[in-house]
Coordinates of C-alpha atoms and ligand atoms in Angstrom, one line a residue:
M215 CA 12.7 20.1 -5.9
E216 CA 9.6 19.5 -8.0
S217 CA 7.9 16.6 -9.7
Q218 CA 4.8 16.1 -11.8
L219 CA 3.8 13.1 -9.8
V220 CA 5.1 12.1 -6.3
V221 CA 4.3 8.7 -4.9
L222 CA 4.7 8.6 -1.1
G223 CA 5.6 5.0 -0.1
G224 CA 7.6 2.3 -1.9
G225 CA 5.4 -0.7 -1.1
P226 CA 3.5 -2.8 -3.6
G227 CA 0.9 0.0 -4.0
G228 CA 3.5 2.7 -4.4
Y229 CA 6.0 1.1 -6.7
A230 CA 3.2 -0.3 -9.0
A231 CA 1.8 3.2 -9.3
A232 CA 5.2 4.8 -9.8
F233 CA 6.3 2.3 -12.5
L234 CA 3.0 2.5 -14.4
A235 CA 3.1 6.3 -14.3
A236 CA 6.7 6.4 -15.6
D237 CA 5.7 3.9 -18.4
M238 CA 2.9 6.2 -19.4
G239 CA 5.4 9.1 -19.7
M240 CA 4.9 10.9 -16.4
Q241 CA 7.8 12.5 -14.5
V242 CA 7.8 10.5 -11.2
T243 CA 9.5 10.8 -7.8
L244 CA 9.1 7.9 -5.4
V245 CA 9.6 8.8 -1.7
E246 CA 10.4 6.0 0.7
A247 CA 11.7 6.3 4.3
E248 CA 13.4 2.9 4.3
P249 CA 16.7 2.3 2.6
R250 CA 15.1 -0.4 0.4
L251 CA 12.1 -0.4 -1.8
G252 CA 9.3 -3.0 -1.3
G253 CA 7.4 -1.8 1.7
T254 CA 5.8 -4.0 4.3
C255 CA 5.1 -6.7 1.8
L256 CA 8.7 -7.3 0.7
L257 CA 10.6 -6.2 3.8
K258 CA 8.5 -7.4 6.7
G259 CA 5.4 -9.2 5.4
C260 CA 4.4 -11.3 2.4
I261 CA 7.8 -12.3 1.1
P262 CA 9.8 -13.1 4.3
S263 CA 6.9 -14.9 5.8
K264 CA 6.6 -17.1 2.7
A265 CA 10.3 -17.7 2.6
L266 CA 10.0 -19.1 6.1
L267 CA 6.8 -20.9 5.4
H268 CA 8.5 -22.7 2.6
V269 CA 11.1 -24.0 5.1
A270 CA 8.2 -25.1 7.4
R271 CA 6.6 -27.0 4.6
V272 CA 9.8 -28.8 3.8
V273 CA 10.2 -29.8 7.4
A274 CA 6.6 -31.1 7.5
E275 CA 7.0 -33.1 4.3
A276 CA 10.3 -34.6 5.4
R277 CA 8.4 -35.8 8.5
E278 CA 5.5 -37.1 6.4
V279 CA 7.6 -39.2 4.0
N280 CA 9.0 -41.1 6.9
E281 CA 5.7 -43.1 6.8
W282 CA 6.1 -43.7 3.0
G283 CA 9.5 -45.4 3.2
V284 CA 12.0 -42.5 3.2
K285 CA 13.6 -41.9 6.6
Y286 CA 15.0 -38.6 7.6
G287 CA 16.3 -37.8 11.1
A288 CA 15.0 -35.0 13.3
P289 CA 15.8 -31.6 11.7
S290 CA 18.7 -29.6 13.0
I291 CA 17.9 -25.9 12.7
D292 CA 20.7 -23.4 11.9
V293 CA 18.8 -20.2 12.6
A294 CA 21.6 -17.9 11.3
T295 CA 21.6 -19.6 7.9
L296 CA 17.8 -19.6 7.8
R297 CA 17.8 -15.8 8.5
A298 CA 20.5 -15.2 6.0
R299 CA 18.5 -17.0 3.3
K300 CA 15.4 -15.1 4.1
D301 CA 17.3 -11.8 3.9
K302 CA 18.9 -12.8 0.6
V303 CA 15.4 -13.4 -0.9
I304 CA 14.4 -9.8 0.2
Q305 CA 17.7 -8.3 -1.0
N306 CA 17.3 -10.0 -4.4
L307 CA 13.7 -8.7 -5.0
S308 CA 14.4 -5.3 -3.5
G309 CA 17.5 -4.9 -5.7
G310 CA 15.3 -5.8 -8.6
L311 CA 12.9 -3.0 -7.8
K312 CA 15.8 -0.5 -7.5
Q313 CA 17.0 -1.5 -11.0
L314 CA 13.5 -1.2 -12.4
A315 CA 13.1 2.3 -10.9
K316 CA 16.4 3.3 -12.5
K317 CA 15.5 1.9 -15.9
R318 CA 12.2 3.8 -15.8
K319 CA 13.9 7.0 -14.7
V320 CA 11.8 7.2 -11.5
T321 CA 13.7 9.4 -9.1
V322 CA 13.9 7.5 -5.7
V323 CA 14.2 9.8 -2.7
Q324 CA 15.0 8.1 0.6
A325 CA 13.4 10.4 3.2
R326 CA 10.5 10.6 5.7
A327 CA 8.0 12.9 4.1
T328 CA 5.2 15.0 5.6
F329 CA 2.7 17.2 3.9
E330 CA 3.1 21.0 4.5
N331 CA 0.2 21.7 2.2
S332 CA -1.7 20.0 -0.6
Q333 CA 1.2 20.4 -3.0
T334 CA 4.3 20.3 -0.9
L335 CA 6.1 17.6 1.1
K336 CA 8.8 18.3 3.7
L337 CA 11.7 15.8 3.4
E338 CA 13.7 14.7 6.5
G339 CA 16.3 12.1 7.4
G340 CA 16.9 8.9 5.3
D341 CA 19.7 9.5 2.8
P342 CA 20.1 13.2 2.2
A343 CA 22.3 12.4 -0.8
T344 CA 19.1 11.3 -2.6
Y345 CA 17.5 14.8 -2.4
S346 CA 18.8 18.2 -3.3
A347 CA 16.3 20.3 -1.2
D348 CA 14.2 19.6 1.8
R349 CA 10.9 20.6 0.1
L350 CA 9.3 18.7 -2.8
T351 CA 6.5 20.2 -4.7
F352 CA 4.2 18.3 -7.0
E353 CA 1.2 18.6 -9.3
H354 CA -0.2 15.4 -7.9
C355 CA 0.7 12.9 -5.1
I356 CA -0.4 9.3 -4.7
L357 CA -0.3 8.5 -1.0
A358 CA 0.7 4.8 -0.4
S359 CA 2.0 5.0 3.2
G360 CA 0.6 1.5 4.1
S361 CA -0.2 0.2 7.6
I362 CA 1.5 -0.7 10.8
P363 CA 0.9 -3.5 13.4
A364 CA -1.6 -2.6 16.1
M365 CA 0.0 -3.0 19.5
P366 CA -2.5 -2.5 22.4
S367 CA -0.8 -0.5 25.2
A368 CA -1.6 -3.4 27.7
F369 CA 0.7 -5.6 25.6
K370 CA 3.6 -3.1 25.2
L371 CA 6.4 -4.3 27.3
P372 CA 10.0 -3.1 27.1
T373 CA 11.4 -6.5 26.1
D374 CA 12.1 -8.2 22.8
R375 CA 10.3 -11.3 24.2
V376 CA 7.1 -9.5 23.2
M377 CA 7.1 -9.1 19.4
D378 CA 4.9 -7.8 16.6
S379 CA 5.0 -9.6 13.2
T380 CA 8.2 -7.6 12.2
G381 CA 10.0 -8.9 15.3
A382 CA 8.7 -12.5 14.7
L383 CA 10.0 -12.4 11.1
E384 CA 13.5 -11.4 12.3
L385 CA 13.7 -14.9 13.8
A386 CA 16.1 -14.0 16.6
D387 CA 16.0 -17.6 17.8
V388 CA 13.7 -20.7 17.9
P389 CA 12.2 -20.2 21.4
E390 CA 11.1 -23.1 23.5
S391 CA 7.6 -21.8 23.7
L392 CA 5.6 -19.1 21.9
L393 CA 2.2 -17.6 22.5
V394 CA 0.5 -16.1 19.5
I395 CA -2.2 -13.6 20.5
G396 CA -4.6 -13.4 17.6
G397 CA -5.9 -16.2 15.3
G398 CA -5.9 -14.2 12.1
Y399 CA -3.8 -15.1 9.0
I400 CA -0.6 -13.4 10.1
G401 CA -0.7 -15.0 13.5
L402 CA -1.4 -18.5 12.1
E403 CA 1.3 -18.2 9.4
M404 CA 3.9 -17.2 11.9
A405 CA 2.7 -19.8 14.4
T406 CA 3.1 -22.5 11.6
V407 CA 6.7 -21.4 11.0
Y408 CA 7.8 -21.5 14.6
A409 CA 5.9 -24.8 15.3
E410 CA 7.6 -26.6 12.4
L411 CA 11.0 -25.2 13.5
G412 CA 10.4 -26.9 16.9
T413 CA 8.8 -24.3 19.2
K414 CA 5.8 -25.3 21.4
V415 CA 3.2 -22.9 20.0
T416 CA -0.1 -21.8 21.6
V417 CA -2.6 -19.6 19.9
V418 CA -5.1 -17.5 21.8
E419 CA -8.1 -15.9 20.1
L420 CA -10.9 -13.8 21.7
T421 CA -13.6 -14.9 19.3
P422 CA -15.0 -18.4 19.0
T423 CA -13.2 -19.1 15.7
L424 CA -9.8 -18.9 14.0
L425 CA -9.8 -16.8 10.8
P426 CA -13.2 -15.1 11.4
L427 CA -13.4 -13.8 7.8
A428 CA -13.2 -17.3 6.2
D429 CA -16.2 -19.7 5.9
R430 CA -16.2 -22.1 8.8
D431 CA -16.1 -25.3 6.6
L432 CA -12.8 -24.0 5.0
V433 CA -11.2 -23.5 8.4
K434 CA -12.1 -26.9 9.8
P435 CA -9.4 -29.1 7.9
L436 CA -6.8 -26.5 8.9
Q437 CA -7.9 -26.4 12.5
D438 CA -7.8 -30.2 12.7
R439 CA -4.2 -30.2 11.5
L440 CA -3.2 -27.3 13.7
N441 CA -4.7 -29.0 16.7
K442 CA -1.9 -31.6 16.2
L443 CA 0.8 -29.2 15.4
F444 CA 0.3 -26.6 18.2
A445 CA 0.5 -27.2 21.9
G446 CA -2.8 -25.4 22.3
I447 CA -5.5 -23.3 20.6
Y448 CA -7.5 -21.3 23.1
L449 CA -10.7 -19.9 21.6
E450 CA -13.1 -17.4 23.3
T451 CA -10.2 -16.6 25.6
K452 CA -9.1 -13.1 26.7
V453 CA -5.5 -12.2 27.4
T454 CA -5.8 -10.2 30.7
G455 CA -2.2 -9.0 30.9
L456 CA 1.5 -9.7 30.3
S457 CA 4.3 -9.4 32.7
D458 CA 8.0 -9.7 32.1
L459 CA 9.7 -12.2 34.4
G460 CA 13.1 -11.6 32.8
N461 CA 13.6 -15.2 31.4
A462 CA 9.9 -15.5 30.3
I463 CA 6.6 -13.7 29.9
E464 CA 3.8 -14.5 32.2
V465 CA 0.4 -14.3 30.5
G466 CA -2.9 -14.0 32.2
F467 CA -5.9 -15.7 30.5
E468 CA -9.6 -15.4 31.1
D469 CA -12.3 -17.8 29.6
A470 CA -15.6 -19.3 30.6
K471 CA -13.8 -21.5 33.2
G472 CA -12.2 -18.5 34.9
R473 CA -8.7 -17.0 35.2
R474 CA -5.3 -18.6 34.9
S475 CA -1.8 -17.8 33.9
E476 CA 1.0 -19.5 31.9
K477 CA 4.6 -18.7 31.0
F478 CA 6.0 -18.4 27.5
S479 CA 9.6 -17.8 26.2
R480 CA 8.2 -15.3 23.7
V481 CA 4.8 -13.7 22.8
L482 CA 3.7 -12.6 19.3
V483 CA 1.0 -9.9 19.4
S484 CA -0.9 -10.2 16.1
V485 CA -4.2 -8.5 16.7
G486 CA -4.5 -6.6 13.4
R487 CA -3.0 -3.6 11.6
R488 CA -3.9 0.0 11.4
P489 CA -3.6 2.5 8.6
N490 CA -0.4 4.6 8.6
S491 CA -2.2 7.9 8.3
T492 CA -1.1 9.8 11.4
G493 CA 2.0 11.9 11.6
L494 CA 1.9 12.6 7.9
G495 CA 0.7 16.2 8.1
L496 CA -2.6 15.2 6.4
E497 CA -4.3 17.9 8.5
N498 CA -2.4 20.4 6.3
T499 CA -4.3 19.1 3.3
E500 CA -8.0 18.5 2.5
V501 CA -7.6 14.7 2.8
E502 CA -10.4 13.2 5.0
L503 CA -10.1 10.1 7.2
D504 CA -12.8 7.7 8.3
E505 CA -13.4 6.7 12.0
K506 CA -10.7 4.0 11.7
G507 CA -8.1 6.3 10.3
F508 CA -8.4 5.1 6.7
V509 CA -8.1 7.7 4.0
I510 CA -11.4 8.2 2.2
T511 CA -11.3 7.9 -1.5
D512 CA -13.7 7.6 -4.4
D513 CA -13.7 4.6 -6.8
R514 CA -10.9 6.4 -8.8
Q515 CA -8.7 6.5 -5.6
Q516 CA -9.1 10.3 -5.5
T517 CA -9.2 11.8 -2.0
A518 CA -11.2 15.0 -0.9
D519 CA -8.0 16.9 -1.9
P520 CA -7.9 17.4 -5.7
H521 CA -4.0 17.0 -5.6
I522 CA -3.9 13.8 -3.6
S523 CA -5.0 10.2 -4.4
A524 CA -4.6 7.3 -1.9
I525 CA -4.1 3.6 -2.4
G526 CA -3.4 0.3 -0.6
D527 CA -3.5 -0.3 3.1
V528 CA -3.9 3.4 4.0
A529 CA -7.0 3.6 1.8
G530 CA -9.0 0.8 3.4
E531 CA -9.6 -2.9 3.8
P532 CA -8.7 -5.5 2.7
M533 CA -5.1 -4.8 3.6
L534 CA -3.5 -7.0 0.9
A535 CA -0.6 -6.4 -1.5
H536 CA -2.5 -7.3 -4.7
K537 CA -5.3 -4.9 -3.8
A538 CA -2.7 -2.2 -3.2
S539 CA -1.0 -2.6 -6.6
H540 CA -4.3 -2.8 -8.4
Q541 CA -5.4 0.4 -6.8
G542 CA -2.1 2.0 -7.7
K543 CA -2.8 1.3 -11.4
V544 CA -6.3 2.6 -11.1
A545 CA -5.0 5.8 -9.5
V546 CA -2.5 6.4 -12.3
E547 CA -5.0 5.6 -15.1
A548 CA -7.5 8.0 -13.4
L549 CA -4.9 10.7 -13.4
L550 CA -4.5 10.1 -17.2
D551 CA -8.2 10.6 -17.6
E552 CA -8.7 6.9 -18.6
P553 CA -12.1 5.3 -17.6
A554 CA -10.5 3.4 -14.7
A555 CA -12.3 2.6 -11.5
F556 CA -11.8 0.2 -8.5
H557 CA -14.7 -2.1 -8.8
P558 CA -13.3 -5.7 -8.5
A559 CA -15.8 -8.5 -8.6
A560 CA -13.5 -10.5 -6.4
I561 CA -10.4 -9.7 -4.3
P562 CA -8.6 -13.0 -3.6
A563 CA -7.6 -13.8 0.0
I564 CA -5.1 -16.5 0.9
V565 CA -4.0 -17.9 4.2
F566 CA -0.6 -19.6 3.6
T567 CA -0.8 -22.1 6.3
D568 CA -0.6 -25.9 5.8
P569 CA -3.2 -26.6 4.3
E570 CA -3.7 -23.3 2.7
I571 CA -7.1 -21.6 2.7
A572 CA -8.1 -19.4 -0.3
W573 CA -11.3 -17.7 -1.3
A574 CA -12.6 -15.0 -3.6
G575 CA -15.9 -13.4 -4.3
L576 CA -18.9 -14.2 -2.3
T577 CA -18.6 -16.3 0.9
E578 CA -21.3 -18.4 2.4
E579 CA -21.4 -16.3 5.5
Q580 CA -21.8 -13.2 3.4
A581 CA -24.5 -14.8 1.3
K582 CA -26.4 -15.7 4.5
A583 CA -26.0 -12.2 6.0
E584 CA -27.1 -10.5 2.8
N585 CA -29.8 -13.0 1.9
I586 CA -28.3 -13.8 -1.5
A587 CA -29.7 -17.1 -3.0
I588 CA -26.8 -19.4 -3.9
E589 CA -26.2 -23.1 -4.6
V590 CA -23.1 -24.5 -2.9
I591 CA -21.2 -27.4 -4.5
K592 CA -18.2 -29.0 -2.8
Y593 CA -15.7 -31.3 -4.5
P594 CA -13.8 -33.4 -2.0
W595 CA -10.1 -33.8 -2.6
A596 CA -10.3 -37.4 -1.6
A597 CA -11.6 -37.9 -5.2
S598 CA -8.6 -36.0 -6.7
G599 CA -5.9 -38.3 -8.0
R600 CA -3.3 -35.6 -7.4
A601 CA -4.3 -35.0 -3.8
V602 CA -4.3 -38.8 -3.1
A603 CA -0.8 -39.0 -4.7
L604 CA 0.4 -36.1 -2.4
G605 CA -1.2 -37.8 0.6
R606 CA -3.2 -34.7 1.3
T607 CA -6.9 -35.5 0.8
E608 CA -8.3 -33.3 3.6
G609 CA -9.0 -30.5 1.3
F610 CA -12.0 -29.5 -0.8
T611 CA -13.0 -27.0 -3.5
K612 CA -16.3 -25.3 -3.3
L613 CA -18.2 -23.1 -5.7
L614 CA -21.0 -20.7 -4.8
I615 CA -23.3 -20.5 -7.8
D616 CA -26.2 -18.3 -8.7
P617 CA -29.1 -20.8 -9.1
D618 CA -30.7 -18.8 -11.9
S619 CA -27.9 -17.6 -14.1
E620 CA -25.5 -20.4 -13.0
R621 CA -22.8 -17.8 -12.7
I622 CA -19.9 -18.5 -10.3
L623 CA -20.2 -15.9 -7.5
G624 CA -17.7 -17.3 -5.1
V625 CA -14.9 -19.8 -4.8
G626 CA -13.4 -21.3 -1.6
I627 CA -10.6 -23.8 -1.4
V628 CA -8.8 -25.5 1.4
G629 CA -5.8 -27.8 0.7
V630 CA -2.2 -27.8 -0.2
N631 CA -1.4 -25.0 -2.8
A632 CA -5.0 -23.8 -2.6
G633 CA -3.6 -20.3 -3.1
D634 CA -2.0 -21.1 -6.5
I635 CA -5.2 -22.8 -7.9
L636 CA -7.6 -20.0 -6.7
T637 CA -6.8 -17.7 -9.6
E638 CA -8.9 -19.6 -12.1
G639 CA -11.8 -19.0 -9.8
V640 CA -11.1 -15.3 -9.5
L641 CA -11.0 -15.1 -13.3
A642 CA -14.3 -17.0 -13.6
I643 CA -15.9 -14.5 -11.2
E644 CA -14.5 -11.5 -12.9
M645 CA -15.5 -12.8 -16.4
G646 CA -19.0 -13.7 -15.3
A647 CA -18.3 -17.3 -16.2
T648 CA -21.0 -20.0 -15.6
A649 CA -20.5 -23.4 -14.0
R650 CA -20.8 -24.8 -17.6
D651 CA -17.9 -22.6 -18.7
L652 CA -15.7 -23.9 -15.9
G653 CA -16.9 -27.5 -16.3
E654 CA -16.3 -27.6 -20.0
T655 CA -12.9 -26.1 -19.8
I656 CA -10.3 -28.9 -20.3
H657 CA -8.2 -29.0 -17.1
P658 CA -4.8 -30.6 -17.2
H659 CA -4.6 -34.0 -15.4
P660 CA -3.5 -34.8 -12.7
T661 CA -3.6 -31.4 -11.0
L662 CA -5.3 -29.9 -8.0
S663 CA -6.7 -27.2 -10.4
E664 CA -8.9 -30.0 -11.9
T665 CA -11.0 -29.8 -8.7
L666 CA -12.4 -26.5 -9.9
G667 CA -13.6 -28.1 -13.1
F668 CA -14.8 -31.3 -11.3
A669 CA -16.8 -29.1 -8.8
A670 CA -18.5 -27.4 -11.8
E671 CA -19.3 -30.8 -13.3
A672 CA -20.7 -32.0 -10.1
F673 CA -23.0 -28.9 -10.1
L674 CA -24.1 -29.7 -13.7
G675 CA -25.1 -33.2 -12.5
S676 CA -22.2 -35.6 -13.4
A677 CA -18.6 -35.5 -12.2
T678 CA -16.6 -38.6 -13.4
E679 CA -14.7 -39.2 -10.1
I680 CA -17.6 -38.9 -7.7
Y681 CA -21.0 -40.6 -7.8
R682 CA -23.6 -38.3 -6.6
P683 CA -26.8 -38.8 -8.5
R684 CA -28.8 -35.7 -9.2
P685 CA -30.7 -34.2 -12.1
V686 CA -28.4 -33.4 -15.0
R687 CA -28.9 -29.8 -16.0
E688 CA -29.7 -29.0 -19.6
A689 CA -27.1 -27.2 -21.7
Ligands
LIG921 P1 3.2 -0.8 2.5 O1 3.7 -2.1 1.9 O2 3.0 -0.8 4.0 O3 4.3 0.3 2.1 C1 4.2 1.6 2.7 C2 5.5 2.2 2.6 O4 5.4 3.6 2.9 C3 6.5 1.6 3.6 O5 7.7 1.2 2.9 C4 6.8 2.8 4.5 O6 8.2 2.8 4.9 C5 6.5 4.0 3.6 N1 6.2 5.2 4.3 C6 5.2 5.3 5.2 N2 5.2 6.6 5.7 C7 6.1 7.3 5.1 C8 6.6 8.6 5.1 N3 6.0 9.5 5.9 N4 7.6 9.0 4.3 C9 8.2 8.1 3.5 N5 7.8 6.8 3.4 C10 6.8 6.4 4.2 N6 -0.5 -9.3 1.8 C11 -0.8 -10.2 0.8 O7 -1.4 -9.8 -0.2 N7 -0.3 -11.5 0.8 C12 0.4 -11.9 1.9 O8 0.8 -13.1 1.9 C13 0.7 -11.0 3.0 N8 1.4 -11.4 4.0 C14 1.7 -10.6 5.0 C15 2.4 -11.0 6.1 C16 2.8 -10.1 7.1 C17 3.6 -10.6 8.3 C18 2.3 -8.8 7.1 C19 2.7 -7.8 8.1 C20 1.6 -8.3 6.0 C21 1.2 -9.2 5.0 N9 0.5 -8.8 3.9 C22 0.2 -9.7 2.9 C23 -0.1 -7.5 3.8 C24 0.8 -6.6 2.8 O9 2.1 -6.5 3.3 C25 0.2 -5.2 2.7 O10 -1.2 -5.3 2.3 C26 0.9 -4.4 1.6 O11 2.3 -4.3 1.9 C27 0.3 -3.0 1.5 O12 1.0 -2.3 0.5 P2 1.0 -0.7 0.5 O13 1.8 -0.3 -0.7 O14 -0.3 -0.2 0.8 O15 1.9 -0.3 1.9

């Protein structure tokens, strides 16, 4: 078998690259080990977690409206139906990808692939009916093999009571108690799902803060709410070991006060992900890896091997689906000799908890660390009519602005649906927009997106809904 372009991995990086290449007239083969396309994001990441988080949100809202005159009883959870709905969402989207591949005449091979050399993949397993030979040669390959959950050997126990994110998303049951090891976004999203379904959830984190990559002020409103939702949040606490008691997992903790242990029905280990770059035969190519195992590429996604590009989680942080697909498009355009390069001014990050946290571009922590002069303006959602109507005024929208040029360098939002309203800020950063551009854009009322315009108005000296006297800046 041979192909002009082979894309290895059918996740959001791989299928975006394969589809664009086919649209541009290339002959494309997409190799994926799993029976369905979609990768981590669709099969065991972004989409199933958001399907479950939506249910969590409905449960929370039903509880909240009790105080506003609409009474619902305690929820009764039918786990099998919940699971089936989540699987239907995945099936629907994955089926769509299969159809799109077919329409574009992308050959989909279901097999595990390993590099024999820089222009040959060996195919094994999967569905042999999808390939006519066990060697696939190519002019160029885009490697999009993604990442896998990190599971420290000390936490590896031969029981399904200890889960990684994939196990947690399977939703085998609603356990009585759950310990989430790791206060990053995946851990907190899964913790939110289980807590709203009725599990007593505890989160343990080694560092002094949840979500260490986000600005502290953005995390505070979330942490205040999680303090009420979760049974416990243990910060600066080390997990010293796990032992399987048969009907529970005993977990040892160590913090400034000393050592103790507690029992949990289940444990979710969510301590990060690592690039899927081992066992692929990359040693038979000229591809180079960094000390963390990420494939090294240039800004056109080209590796040290002239026949191989790399994109997505396997090619470096941040490990996010939209970064993977963007890099997929850059890699294809670079192959077509177009002037493409991966130089985003902002890669948005969203934590889909309740409230959500969303940020893009420069953060305050980063500005401090890199000594970048900024002016920070925060618009409290207590002054947003929409937030008051929703009963969710704990949020705020902040802009990080260059004091000289008045350009927007960073945006941070905490509040319900923060993720959906972030994009305007991403566009502002990418387009080099100034606070005046944002402030003078007519925002629809009453929306949460207005808070971006209001924050810019506040920076310029006068925002209608808040009184904060300060010099009005000249146009
Ligand atoms: P992947 O999606 O990991 O796809 C790689 C594919 O390559 C896999 O399908 C794999 O089977 C295949 N493969 C690997 N090796 C081989 C081989 N040898 N032969 C054949 N096939 C192979 N990101 C977001 O942006 N937003 C979110 O809300 C979000 N939520 C997440 C929630 C969870 C629980 C998790 C785990 C991740 C989440 N992510 C989220 C991260 C996101 O899933 C990844 O960043 C994204 O999937 C990376 O895309 P990719 O194409 O690089 O790789």
